[in-house]
Each structure stands twice: as C-alpha cells, then as structure tokens.
Short mmCIF file of C-alpha atoms and ligand atoms in Angstrom, two decimals:
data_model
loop_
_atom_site.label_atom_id
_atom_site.label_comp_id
_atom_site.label_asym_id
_atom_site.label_seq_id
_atom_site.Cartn_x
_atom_site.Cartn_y
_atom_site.Cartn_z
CA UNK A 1 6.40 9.21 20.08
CA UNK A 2 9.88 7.70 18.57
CA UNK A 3 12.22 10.33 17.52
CA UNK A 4 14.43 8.46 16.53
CA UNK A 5 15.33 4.78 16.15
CA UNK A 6 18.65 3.22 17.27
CA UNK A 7 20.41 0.61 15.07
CA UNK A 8 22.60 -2.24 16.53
CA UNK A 9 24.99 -3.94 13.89
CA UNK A 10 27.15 -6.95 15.08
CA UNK A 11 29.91 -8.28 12.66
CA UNK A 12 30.69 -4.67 11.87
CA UNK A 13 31.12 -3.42 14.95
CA UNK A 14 34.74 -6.25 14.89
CA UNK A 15 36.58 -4.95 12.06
CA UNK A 16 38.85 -2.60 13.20
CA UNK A 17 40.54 -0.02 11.58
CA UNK A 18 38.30 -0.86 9.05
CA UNK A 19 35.11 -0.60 11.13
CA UNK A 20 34.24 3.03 9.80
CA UNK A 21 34.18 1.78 6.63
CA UNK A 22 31.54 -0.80 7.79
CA UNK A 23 29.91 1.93 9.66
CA UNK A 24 29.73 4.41 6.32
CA UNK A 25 28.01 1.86 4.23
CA UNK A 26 25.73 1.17 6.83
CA UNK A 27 24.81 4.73 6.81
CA UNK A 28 24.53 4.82 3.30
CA UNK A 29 22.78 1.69 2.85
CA UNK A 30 20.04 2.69 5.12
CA UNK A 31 19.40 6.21 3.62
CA UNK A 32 18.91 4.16 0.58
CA UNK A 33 16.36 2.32 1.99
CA UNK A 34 14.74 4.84 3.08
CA UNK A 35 14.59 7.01 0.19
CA UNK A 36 10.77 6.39 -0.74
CA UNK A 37 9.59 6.59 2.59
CA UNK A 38 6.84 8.80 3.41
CA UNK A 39 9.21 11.25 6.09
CA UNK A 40 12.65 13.08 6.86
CA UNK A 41 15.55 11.63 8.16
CA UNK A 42 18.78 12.34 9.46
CA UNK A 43 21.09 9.43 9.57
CA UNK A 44 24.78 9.80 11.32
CA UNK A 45 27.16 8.06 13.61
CA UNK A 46 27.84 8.84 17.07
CA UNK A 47 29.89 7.62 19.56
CA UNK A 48 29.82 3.38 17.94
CA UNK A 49 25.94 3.97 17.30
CA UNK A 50 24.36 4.38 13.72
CA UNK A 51 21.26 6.71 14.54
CA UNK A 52 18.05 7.20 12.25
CA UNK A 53 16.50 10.34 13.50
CA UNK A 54 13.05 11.56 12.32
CA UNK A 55 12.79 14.76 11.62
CA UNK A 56 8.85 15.84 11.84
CA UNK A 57 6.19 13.53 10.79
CA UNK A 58 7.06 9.95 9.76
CA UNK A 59 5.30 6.76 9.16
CA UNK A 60 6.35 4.32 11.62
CA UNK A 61 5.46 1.00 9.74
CA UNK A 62 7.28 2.20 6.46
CA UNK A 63 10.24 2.74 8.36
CA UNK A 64 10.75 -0.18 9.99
CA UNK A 65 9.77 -2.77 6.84
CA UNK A 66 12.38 -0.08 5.22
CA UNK A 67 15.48 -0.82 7.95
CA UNK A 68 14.69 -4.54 8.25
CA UNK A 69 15.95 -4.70 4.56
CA UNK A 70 19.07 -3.48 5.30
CA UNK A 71 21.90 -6.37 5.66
CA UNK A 72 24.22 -5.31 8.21
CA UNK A 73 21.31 -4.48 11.04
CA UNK A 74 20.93 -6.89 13.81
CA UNK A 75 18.50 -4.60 15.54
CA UNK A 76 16.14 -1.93 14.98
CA UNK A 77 15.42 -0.24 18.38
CA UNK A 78 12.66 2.79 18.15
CA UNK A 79 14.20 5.12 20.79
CA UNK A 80 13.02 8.38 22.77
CA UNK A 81 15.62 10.87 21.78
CA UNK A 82 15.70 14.00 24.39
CA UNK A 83 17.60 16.92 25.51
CA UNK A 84 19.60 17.02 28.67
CA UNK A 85 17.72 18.91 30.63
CA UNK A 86 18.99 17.72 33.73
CA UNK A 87 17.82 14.61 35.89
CA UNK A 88 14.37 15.06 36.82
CA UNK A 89 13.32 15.83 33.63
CA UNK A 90 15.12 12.76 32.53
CA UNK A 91 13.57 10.38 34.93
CA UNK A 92 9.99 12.45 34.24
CA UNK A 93 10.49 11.85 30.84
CA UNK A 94 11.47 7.59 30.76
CA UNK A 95 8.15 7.53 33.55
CA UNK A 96 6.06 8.92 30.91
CA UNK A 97 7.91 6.02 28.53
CA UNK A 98 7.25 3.18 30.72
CA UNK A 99 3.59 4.35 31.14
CA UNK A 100 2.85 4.92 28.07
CA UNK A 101 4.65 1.80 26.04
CA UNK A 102 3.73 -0.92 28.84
CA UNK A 103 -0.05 -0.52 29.82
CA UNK A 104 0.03 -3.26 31.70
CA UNK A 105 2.29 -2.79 34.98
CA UNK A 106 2.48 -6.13 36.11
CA UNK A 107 5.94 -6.75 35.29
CA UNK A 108 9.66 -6.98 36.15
CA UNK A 109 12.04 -4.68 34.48
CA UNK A 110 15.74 -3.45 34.83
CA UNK A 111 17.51 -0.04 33.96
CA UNK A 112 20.73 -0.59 31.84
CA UNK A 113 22.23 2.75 31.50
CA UNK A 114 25.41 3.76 29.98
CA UNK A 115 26.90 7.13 30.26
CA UNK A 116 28.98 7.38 26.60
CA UNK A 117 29.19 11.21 27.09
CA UNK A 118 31.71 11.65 30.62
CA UNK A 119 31.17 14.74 32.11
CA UNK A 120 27.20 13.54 32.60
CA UNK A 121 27.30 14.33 36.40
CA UNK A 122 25.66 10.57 37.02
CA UNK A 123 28.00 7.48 36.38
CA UNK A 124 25.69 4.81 34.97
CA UNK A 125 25.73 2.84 38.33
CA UNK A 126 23.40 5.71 39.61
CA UNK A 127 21.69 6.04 36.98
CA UNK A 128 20.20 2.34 37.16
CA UNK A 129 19.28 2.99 41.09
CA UNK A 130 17.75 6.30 40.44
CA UNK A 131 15.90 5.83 37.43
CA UNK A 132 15.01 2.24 38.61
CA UNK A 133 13.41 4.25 41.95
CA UNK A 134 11.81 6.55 39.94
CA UNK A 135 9.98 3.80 37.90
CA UNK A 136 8.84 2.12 41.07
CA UNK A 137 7.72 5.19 42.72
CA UNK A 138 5.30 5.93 39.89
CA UNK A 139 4.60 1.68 39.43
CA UNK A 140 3.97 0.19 42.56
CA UNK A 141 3.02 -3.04 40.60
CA UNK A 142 6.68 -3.10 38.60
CA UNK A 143 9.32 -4.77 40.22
CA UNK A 144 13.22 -5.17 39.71
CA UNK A 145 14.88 -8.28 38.07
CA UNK A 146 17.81 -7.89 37.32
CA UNK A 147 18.60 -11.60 36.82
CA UNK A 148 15.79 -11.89 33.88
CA UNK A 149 13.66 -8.76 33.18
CA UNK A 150 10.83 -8.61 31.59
CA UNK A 151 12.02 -5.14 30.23
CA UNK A 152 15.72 -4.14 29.69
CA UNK A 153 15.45 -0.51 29.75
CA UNK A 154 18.81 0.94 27.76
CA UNK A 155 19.31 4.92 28.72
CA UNK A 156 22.42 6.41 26.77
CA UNK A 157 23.79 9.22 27.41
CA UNK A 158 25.32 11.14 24.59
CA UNK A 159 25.37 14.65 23.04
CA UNK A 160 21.50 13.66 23.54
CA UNK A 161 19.89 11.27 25.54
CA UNK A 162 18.10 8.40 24.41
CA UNK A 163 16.25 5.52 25.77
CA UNK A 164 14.75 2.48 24.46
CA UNK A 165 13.33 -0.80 25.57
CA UNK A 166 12.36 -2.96 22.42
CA UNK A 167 14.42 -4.39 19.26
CA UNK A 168 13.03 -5.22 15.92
CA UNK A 169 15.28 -7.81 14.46
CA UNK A 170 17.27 -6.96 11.39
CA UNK A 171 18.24 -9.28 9.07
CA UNK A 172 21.67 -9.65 9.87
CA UNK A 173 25.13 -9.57 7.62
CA UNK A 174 27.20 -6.64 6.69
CA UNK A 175 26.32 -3.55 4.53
CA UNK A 176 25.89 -3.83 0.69
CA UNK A 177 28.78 -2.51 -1.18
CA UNK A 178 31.77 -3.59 1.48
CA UNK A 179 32.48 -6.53 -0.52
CA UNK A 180 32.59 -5.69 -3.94
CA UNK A 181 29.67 -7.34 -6.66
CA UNK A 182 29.10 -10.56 -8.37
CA UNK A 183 26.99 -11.44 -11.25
CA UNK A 184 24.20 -13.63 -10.60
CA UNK A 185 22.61 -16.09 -12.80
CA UNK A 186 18.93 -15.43 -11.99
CA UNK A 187 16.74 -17.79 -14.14
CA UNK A 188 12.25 -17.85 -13.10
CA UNK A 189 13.06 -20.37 -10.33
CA UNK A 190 12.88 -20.01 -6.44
CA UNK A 191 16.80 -21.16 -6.18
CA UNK A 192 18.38 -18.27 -7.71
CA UNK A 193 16.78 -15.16 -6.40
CA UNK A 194 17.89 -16.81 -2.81
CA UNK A 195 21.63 -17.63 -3.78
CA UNK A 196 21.70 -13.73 -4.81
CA UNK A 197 20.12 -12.62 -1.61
CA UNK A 198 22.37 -14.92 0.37
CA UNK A 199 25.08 -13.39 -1.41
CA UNK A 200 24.48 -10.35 -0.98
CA UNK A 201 23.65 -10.67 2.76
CA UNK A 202 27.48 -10.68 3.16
CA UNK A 203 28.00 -7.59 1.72
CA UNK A 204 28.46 -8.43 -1.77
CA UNK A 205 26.29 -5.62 -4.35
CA UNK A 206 24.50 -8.22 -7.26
CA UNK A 207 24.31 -7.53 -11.18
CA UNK A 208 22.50 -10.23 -12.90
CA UNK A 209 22.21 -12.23 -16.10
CA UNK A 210 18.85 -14.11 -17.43
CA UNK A 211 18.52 -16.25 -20.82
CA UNK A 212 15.33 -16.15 -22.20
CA UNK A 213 14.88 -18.42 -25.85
CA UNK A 214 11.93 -16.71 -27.70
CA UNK A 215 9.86 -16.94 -29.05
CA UNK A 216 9.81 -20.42 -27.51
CA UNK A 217 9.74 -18.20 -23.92
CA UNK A 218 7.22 -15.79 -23.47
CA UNK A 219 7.12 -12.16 -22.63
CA UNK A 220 5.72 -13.03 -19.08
CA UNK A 221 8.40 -15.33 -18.53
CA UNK A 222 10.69 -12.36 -19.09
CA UNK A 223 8.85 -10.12 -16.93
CA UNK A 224 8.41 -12.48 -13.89
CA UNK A 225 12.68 -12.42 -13.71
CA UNK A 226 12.64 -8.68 -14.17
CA UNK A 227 9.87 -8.78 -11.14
CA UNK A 228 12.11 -11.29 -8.78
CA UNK A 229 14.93 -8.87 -9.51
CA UNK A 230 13.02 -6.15 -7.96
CA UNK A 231 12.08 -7.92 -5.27
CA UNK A 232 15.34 -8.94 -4.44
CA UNK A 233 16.60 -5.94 -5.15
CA UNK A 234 14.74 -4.35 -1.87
CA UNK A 235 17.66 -5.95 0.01
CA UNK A 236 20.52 -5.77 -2.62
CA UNK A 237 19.98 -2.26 -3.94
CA UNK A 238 19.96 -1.53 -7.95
CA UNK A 239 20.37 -4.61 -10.34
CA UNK A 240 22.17 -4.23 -13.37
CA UNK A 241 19.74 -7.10 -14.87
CA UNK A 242 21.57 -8.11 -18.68
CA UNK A 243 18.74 -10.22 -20.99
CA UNK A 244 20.65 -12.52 -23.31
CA UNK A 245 18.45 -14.04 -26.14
CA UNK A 246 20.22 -17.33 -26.24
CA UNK A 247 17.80 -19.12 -28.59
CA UNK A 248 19.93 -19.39 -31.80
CA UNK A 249 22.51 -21.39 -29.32
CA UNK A 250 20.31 -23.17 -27.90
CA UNK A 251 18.78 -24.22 -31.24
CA UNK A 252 22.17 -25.20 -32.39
CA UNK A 253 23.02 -27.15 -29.48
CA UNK A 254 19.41 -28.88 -29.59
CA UNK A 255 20.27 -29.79 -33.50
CA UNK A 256 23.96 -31.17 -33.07
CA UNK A 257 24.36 -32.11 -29.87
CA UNK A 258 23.86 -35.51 -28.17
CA UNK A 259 20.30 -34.73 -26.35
CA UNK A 260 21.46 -36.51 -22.88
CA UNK A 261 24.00 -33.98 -22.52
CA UNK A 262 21.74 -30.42 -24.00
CA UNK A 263 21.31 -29.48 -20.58
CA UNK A 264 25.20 -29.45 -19.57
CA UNK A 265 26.07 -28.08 -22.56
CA UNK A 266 23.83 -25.27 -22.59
CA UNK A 267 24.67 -24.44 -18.67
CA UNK A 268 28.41 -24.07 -20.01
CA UNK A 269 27.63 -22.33 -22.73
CA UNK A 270 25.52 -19.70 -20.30
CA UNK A 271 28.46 -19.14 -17.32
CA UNK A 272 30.88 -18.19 -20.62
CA UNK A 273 28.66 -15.44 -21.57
CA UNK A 274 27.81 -14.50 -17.78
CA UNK A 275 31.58 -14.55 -17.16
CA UNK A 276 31.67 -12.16 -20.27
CA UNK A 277 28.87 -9.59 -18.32
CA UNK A 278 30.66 -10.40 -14.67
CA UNK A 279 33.94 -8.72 -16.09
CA UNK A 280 32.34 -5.79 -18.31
CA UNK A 281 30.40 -5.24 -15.38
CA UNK A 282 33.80 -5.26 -12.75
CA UNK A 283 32.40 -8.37 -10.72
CA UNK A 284 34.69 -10.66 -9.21
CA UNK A 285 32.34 -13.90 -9.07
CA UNK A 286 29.33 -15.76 -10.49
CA UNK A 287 26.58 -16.79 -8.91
CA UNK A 288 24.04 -19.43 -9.27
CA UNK A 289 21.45 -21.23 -7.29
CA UNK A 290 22.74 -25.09 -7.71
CA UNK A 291 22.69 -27.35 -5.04
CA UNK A 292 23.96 -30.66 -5.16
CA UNK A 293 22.20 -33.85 -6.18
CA UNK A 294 18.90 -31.64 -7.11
CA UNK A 295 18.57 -32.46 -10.54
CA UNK A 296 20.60 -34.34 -13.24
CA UNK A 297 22.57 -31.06 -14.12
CA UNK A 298 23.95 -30.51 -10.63
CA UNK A 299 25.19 -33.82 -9.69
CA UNK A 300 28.69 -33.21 -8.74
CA UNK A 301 29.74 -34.63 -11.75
CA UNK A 302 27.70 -31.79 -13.29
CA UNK A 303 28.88 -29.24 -11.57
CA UNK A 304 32.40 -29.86 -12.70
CA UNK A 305 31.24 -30.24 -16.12
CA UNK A 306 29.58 -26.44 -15.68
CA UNK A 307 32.66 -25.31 -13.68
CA UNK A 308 35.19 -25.99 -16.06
CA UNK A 309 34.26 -23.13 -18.19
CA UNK A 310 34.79 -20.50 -16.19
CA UNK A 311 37.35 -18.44 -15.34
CA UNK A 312 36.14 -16.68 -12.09
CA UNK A 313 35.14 -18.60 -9.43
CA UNK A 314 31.56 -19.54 -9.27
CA UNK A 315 29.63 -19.10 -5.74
CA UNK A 316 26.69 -21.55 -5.17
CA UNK A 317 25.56 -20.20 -1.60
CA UNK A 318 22.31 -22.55 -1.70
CA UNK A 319 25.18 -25.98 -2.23
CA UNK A 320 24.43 -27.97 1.01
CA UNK A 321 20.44 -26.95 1.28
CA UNK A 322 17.28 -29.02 0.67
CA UNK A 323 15.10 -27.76 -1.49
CA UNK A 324 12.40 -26.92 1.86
CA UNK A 325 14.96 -25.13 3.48
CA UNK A 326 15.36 -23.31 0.08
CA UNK A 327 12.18 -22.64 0.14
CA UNK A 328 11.26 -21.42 3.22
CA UNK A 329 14.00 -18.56 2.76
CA UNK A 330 11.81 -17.85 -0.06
CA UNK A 331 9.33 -17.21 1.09
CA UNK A 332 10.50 -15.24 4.19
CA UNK A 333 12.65 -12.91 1.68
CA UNK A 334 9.07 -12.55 -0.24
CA UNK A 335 10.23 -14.10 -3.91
CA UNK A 336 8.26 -18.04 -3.33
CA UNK A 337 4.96 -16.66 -4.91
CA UNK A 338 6.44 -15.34 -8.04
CA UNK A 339 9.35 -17.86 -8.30
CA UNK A 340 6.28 -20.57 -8.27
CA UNK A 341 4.33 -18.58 -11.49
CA UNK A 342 3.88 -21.03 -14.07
CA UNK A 343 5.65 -19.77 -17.44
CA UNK A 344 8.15 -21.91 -19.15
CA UNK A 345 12.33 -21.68 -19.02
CA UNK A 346 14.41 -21.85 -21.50
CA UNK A 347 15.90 -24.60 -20.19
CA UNK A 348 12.60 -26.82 -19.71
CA UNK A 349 12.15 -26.27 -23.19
CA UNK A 350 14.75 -28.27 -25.01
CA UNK A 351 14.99 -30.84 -22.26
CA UNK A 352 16.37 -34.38 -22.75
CA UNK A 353 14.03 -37.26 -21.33
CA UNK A 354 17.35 -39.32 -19.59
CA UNK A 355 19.77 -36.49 -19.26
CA UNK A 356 23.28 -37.94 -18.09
CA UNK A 357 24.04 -37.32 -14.63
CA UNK A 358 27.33 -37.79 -14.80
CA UNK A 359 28.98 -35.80 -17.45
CA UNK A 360 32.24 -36.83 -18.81
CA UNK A 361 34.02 -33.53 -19.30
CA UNK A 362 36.14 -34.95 -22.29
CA UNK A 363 33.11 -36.70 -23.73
CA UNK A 364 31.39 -33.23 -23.45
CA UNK A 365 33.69 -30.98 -25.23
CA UNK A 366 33.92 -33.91 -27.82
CA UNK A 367 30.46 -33.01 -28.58
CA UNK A 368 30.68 -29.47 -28.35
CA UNK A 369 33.33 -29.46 -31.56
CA UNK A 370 30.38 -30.20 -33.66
CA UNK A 371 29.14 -26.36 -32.74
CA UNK A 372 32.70 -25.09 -33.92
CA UNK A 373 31.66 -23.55 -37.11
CA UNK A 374 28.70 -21.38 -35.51
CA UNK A 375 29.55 -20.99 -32.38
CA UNK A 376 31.92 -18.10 -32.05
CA UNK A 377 29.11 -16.40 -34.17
CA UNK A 378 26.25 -17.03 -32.24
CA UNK A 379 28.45 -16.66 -28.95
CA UNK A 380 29.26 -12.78 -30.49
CA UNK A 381 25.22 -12.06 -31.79
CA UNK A 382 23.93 -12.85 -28.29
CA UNK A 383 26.31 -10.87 -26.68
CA UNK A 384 25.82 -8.20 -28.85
CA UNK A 385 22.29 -8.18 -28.75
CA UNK A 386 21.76 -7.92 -24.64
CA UNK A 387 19.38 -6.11 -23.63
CA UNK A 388 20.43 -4.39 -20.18
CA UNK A 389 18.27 -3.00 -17.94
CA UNK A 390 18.53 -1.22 -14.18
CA UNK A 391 15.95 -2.69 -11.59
CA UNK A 392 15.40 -1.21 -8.67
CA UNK A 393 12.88 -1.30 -6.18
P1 LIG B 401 16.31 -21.99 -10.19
O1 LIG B 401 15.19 -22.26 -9.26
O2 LIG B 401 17.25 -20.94 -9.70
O3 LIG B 401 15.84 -21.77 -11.61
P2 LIG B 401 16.62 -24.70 -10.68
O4 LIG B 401 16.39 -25.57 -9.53
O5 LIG B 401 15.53 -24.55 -11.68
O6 LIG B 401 17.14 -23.29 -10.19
P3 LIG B 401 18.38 -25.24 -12.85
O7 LIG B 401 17.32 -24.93 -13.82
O8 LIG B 401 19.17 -26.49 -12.98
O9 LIG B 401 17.91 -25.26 -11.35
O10 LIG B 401 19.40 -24.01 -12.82
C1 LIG B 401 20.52 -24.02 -12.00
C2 LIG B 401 21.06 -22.61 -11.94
O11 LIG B 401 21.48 -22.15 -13.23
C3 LIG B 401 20.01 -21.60 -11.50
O12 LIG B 401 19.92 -21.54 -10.09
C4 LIG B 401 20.52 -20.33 -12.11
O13 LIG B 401 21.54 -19.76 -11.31
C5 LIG B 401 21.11 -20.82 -13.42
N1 LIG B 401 20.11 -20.73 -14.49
C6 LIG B 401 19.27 -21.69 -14.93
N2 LIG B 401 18.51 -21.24 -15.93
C7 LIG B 401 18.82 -19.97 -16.14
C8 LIG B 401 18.38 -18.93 -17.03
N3 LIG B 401 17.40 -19.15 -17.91
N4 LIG B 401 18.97 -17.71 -16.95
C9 LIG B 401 19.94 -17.47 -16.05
N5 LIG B 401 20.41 -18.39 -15.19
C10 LIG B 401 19.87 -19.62 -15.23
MG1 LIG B 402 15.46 -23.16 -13.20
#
C-alpha cells in the first residue's frame, strides 16, 4: 500500500546555502543503495523533503534494509502518496489508512498536518480538526491526545499529498561523498572495519589499505578483509581496497630489528606506504582503528611513535572506546562474525613476547638505520607490487 516512502535527514537540513548540496548527495546516495533492489524508483526533492517513490511493484523489506544504510537518514517514513482530489477523498482515503495500518482501535492519536503547497483551500489548523473528525466518526474507540498520542498522523500537502504515521530509524550522519575520502587501514580485526564506518558516517567516502605477509598469511586471511570491506562497504559505497605484500619488510625488520620494538616499527613502516596510497588515491586522511591503552602498540607513547611518520593527519574515530563498546557497533553494523574468523595477521606473526610500551621515538629510528641499505628497496617493490581491487557490495 506505500507509494512512496518519505525520508527525514537532520544535520543536513542546517547547512545553509550549502544545504542542496547535502540534499543532492542524499539523493544520490540513496539511488545507490537502491540499485540492486528488486523495483523502480523515482527519487527527487521537493519542497525540504527527499522523496523515494515506487513506481509499480516493489519489495518492501529490501527497501527499507536498503535506506537504513544510507548515512545522512534519520528517518525512513513509508508514506501514502495521493492525488488531490479534493477533501473528501482525502479524508476517505487517510480513514482507509488508519483502518487498515492500526487493527486495533483502541488508541489515542493526533493529526499533524502541514499545508507546504499555499493555495490548498484548507490551512493546516483545519485540516487537524477535520481530518481528526473524520477519524473519529469512522473510530468511535480512537480518541484525541494531543499532549502524547499514540499515533502522530503527518498529512503534507504538496504538488501531491502524502500521509504517514510511522518512522524507521536511519542511521544517522550526513551523505557519503560531502566530505571528501580517507584511506583506511583495514587489517582482519573487529576495530578497523568500525573506525571506517564511523568515518564514513560523517560523510567521509573510504579507500582502504591491508598488509598481508605470505606465505606466512593465508589466502583466507586475505579474503576475510576483502569480505569486511564489502560489508562495510553497504554503508560507505565502493572501496578502492589496495593489498600490499609487506613480507620482505617485515622479514627485514624481524632480522635486524630489536624484537621489543617489531611491532612499532612495522606500524610505521605501514602508515608510510598507506600515506603513499591516501595521496595517489586524493584522500586527505588515514584511518585506523587504535584506541588507547588496548595493546602495547597503542599506548600513547605508541601512538606517537606511529604518528610521527606521517604526513597527513591520522583519524582514530574508535580513540576513547572500550573494546565492548567496540564491539557491540560491530556487531550492529554486521562485521563482529567475520572480524572474529580465526586466520592469522601479519602482525601476530612476527610478534615480540615483551613488546615495549613505551617507545622512545629517538631510540626507534636508531634502530630503524640498521634497515637503511634495503629499505628504500623493499619500501619501492611493495609499492610496486599492490594489488588493487574495487569492492563493492
Ligand atoms: P583491528 O581489530 O582493527 O585489527 P587491533 O585491535 O588488532 O585492531 P592492532 O593489530 O594493534 O589492533 O592494529 C591497530 C590498527 O592498525 C588497526 O586498527 C588497523 O587500522 C591497523 N592495522 C593493523 N594491522 C593491519 C594490517 N595487516 N593491514 C592494515 N592495517 C592494519
Ligand atoms: Mg589487528
């Protein structure tokens, strides 16, 4: 019986001069989303309202998992979606909505209508009484609250006429693509799929950069990161995903490095080459999934350490949470189960058994001079020999 299904956006609705902007990449973003599923749509502005009309046959539940991956949407509201065909058929029409939506009668409701198209010969003060009197002619049991309805019922009167009484959440944030794309370090674990969601939740489009070290890393290893890209990718559009083989470095570090400090040295050695990717690929920021204090390479002494090598700034949107809270986003975003597959990292590999947790940055490049002679070299091969693919849900 939905026609059509009206779309409420918050922060975008603020920004001005700007807002169509905001408004365009919503459109966009949500005829993305809604390019595999099963039906015909016609998505436009009208009057500071993003519609998603269905044109013929449609399936409902595909629709709405579709929109409430689309960052930017606070609410997805299935509407009725009529001509004006003057008031009685109006009031006929929301009587048949009521009846049909709320089998049960037995509750309060309220009429919120607002006339957005002026020379509607009702002002929306009439509309409430009217259509409210119609309801309770047909509902004895219904009665008016206006304080706290059960039902808000929202008539709009436009070009068209459209009524609706429920909201699907959205997941919040603005529209992919208003704020430009950063390259995120996505490794097999649950932190980093999150930190590029989060990121990406405020508008920012994602490319992404994964070190795999085979053949101590297997194949399946490589595939579950290419699988958490697509599933992130459901909310962040098309991933640029770049596959660095970074075994000959990490080899080299492993052999002439101090082992308490492989871990550091290897994290610095991976944001140099993702900065590399991040400005081939036009990106203005990294992105990882470090948090402090969760393990000995993110102490806050190891974060500098891992900082200091980079050039663009580095955006750790997961920095102040717990590793449940982590977690639960997760799994609510759908990446826990394969984040939690048991294949090896490159970085659990090599691992030191007392790994300092509080780098010395000077100490740390001390060590790294003992890579001088190969690493240039082995810096160039791995870049050279990316593999880059395009994930997409
Ligand atoms: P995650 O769950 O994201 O793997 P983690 O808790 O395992 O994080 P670390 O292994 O210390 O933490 O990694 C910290 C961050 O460094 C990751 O969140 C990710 O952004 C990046 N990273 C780690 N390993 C890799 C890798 N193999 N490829 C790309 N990025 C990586
Ligand atoms: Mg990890």
């Amino acid at each position: 019986m939905y026609k059509a299904f009206l779309i409420k956006y918050a922060e975008i609705g603020i920004k001005g001069k700007n807002r169509f902007l905001f408004e365009d990449a919503l459109v966009r973003q949500i005829r993305y989303a809604l390019r595999n599923v099963d039906g015909e749509f016609n998505v436009h502005k009208q009057q500071g309202r993003v519609f998603v009309e269905t044109l013929g046959d449609y399936d409902y539940d595909e629709t709405i998992e579709a929109l409430s991956h689309v960052f930017g949407i606070t609410g997805i509201c299935p509407a009725v979606m009529v001509e004006d065909q003057g008031f009685d058929q109006l009031a006929k029409d929301v009587v048949a909505y009521m009846n049909k939506i709320y089998p049960d009668k037995n509750l309060t409701f309220k009429v919120k209508a607002r006339r957005a198209r002026k020379n509607y010969p009702m002002d929306s003060m009439e509309l409430n009484a009217e259509l409210g009197g119609r309801i309770l002619d047909a509902f004895p049991e219904m009665k008016v609250d206006v304080h706290n309805p059960d039902v808000m019922l929202y008539v709009e009167i436009r070009e068209q006429i459209s009524f609706y009484s429920e909201e699907i959440p959205g997941p919040g944030g603005m529209p992919v693509g208003t704020n430009g794309s950063a390259m995120l370090l996505l490794s097999g674990g649950i932190d980093s799929p999150v930190a590029g969601y989060m990121v990406s939740k405020r508008g920012v489009s994602i490319d992404a950069t994964y070190f795999h070290a085979p053949p101590y890393t297997s194949e399946r290893a490589k595939q579950k990161v290419v699988d958490l890209a697509k599933e992130i990718s459901v909310y962040t559009g098309p991933i640029r995903l770049h596959i660095v083989n970074f075994t000959d470095i990490q080899l080299a570090i492993y052999e002439k490095c101090p082992h308490e400090e492989l871990t550091i040295i290897m994290r610095r050695y991976m944001m140099k080459i993702a900065e590399h990717f991040a400005k081939q690929d036009g990106c203005l920021g990294l992105v990882t999934g470090e948090s402090i204090g969760q393990v000995a390479s993110q102490t806050m002494q190891s974060l500098a350490a891992t900082n200091e090598v980079c050039t663009m700034p580095v955006y750790r949107p997961l920095i102040g949470f717990d590793k449940q809270e982590i977690v639960e986003v997760s799994e609510k975003i759908g990446t826990y189960e394969t984040s939690i597959l048991p294949y090896e990292d490159c970085c659990t590999i090599f691992v030191a058994k007392h790994p300092v947790t509080k780098p010395n940055i000077k100490v740390i490049k001390k060590s790294e001079e003992k890579l001088a002679e190969v690493i240039d070299d082995l810096m160039k091969e791995a870049i050279e020999s990316v593999e880059t693919i395009q994930v997409e849900a």
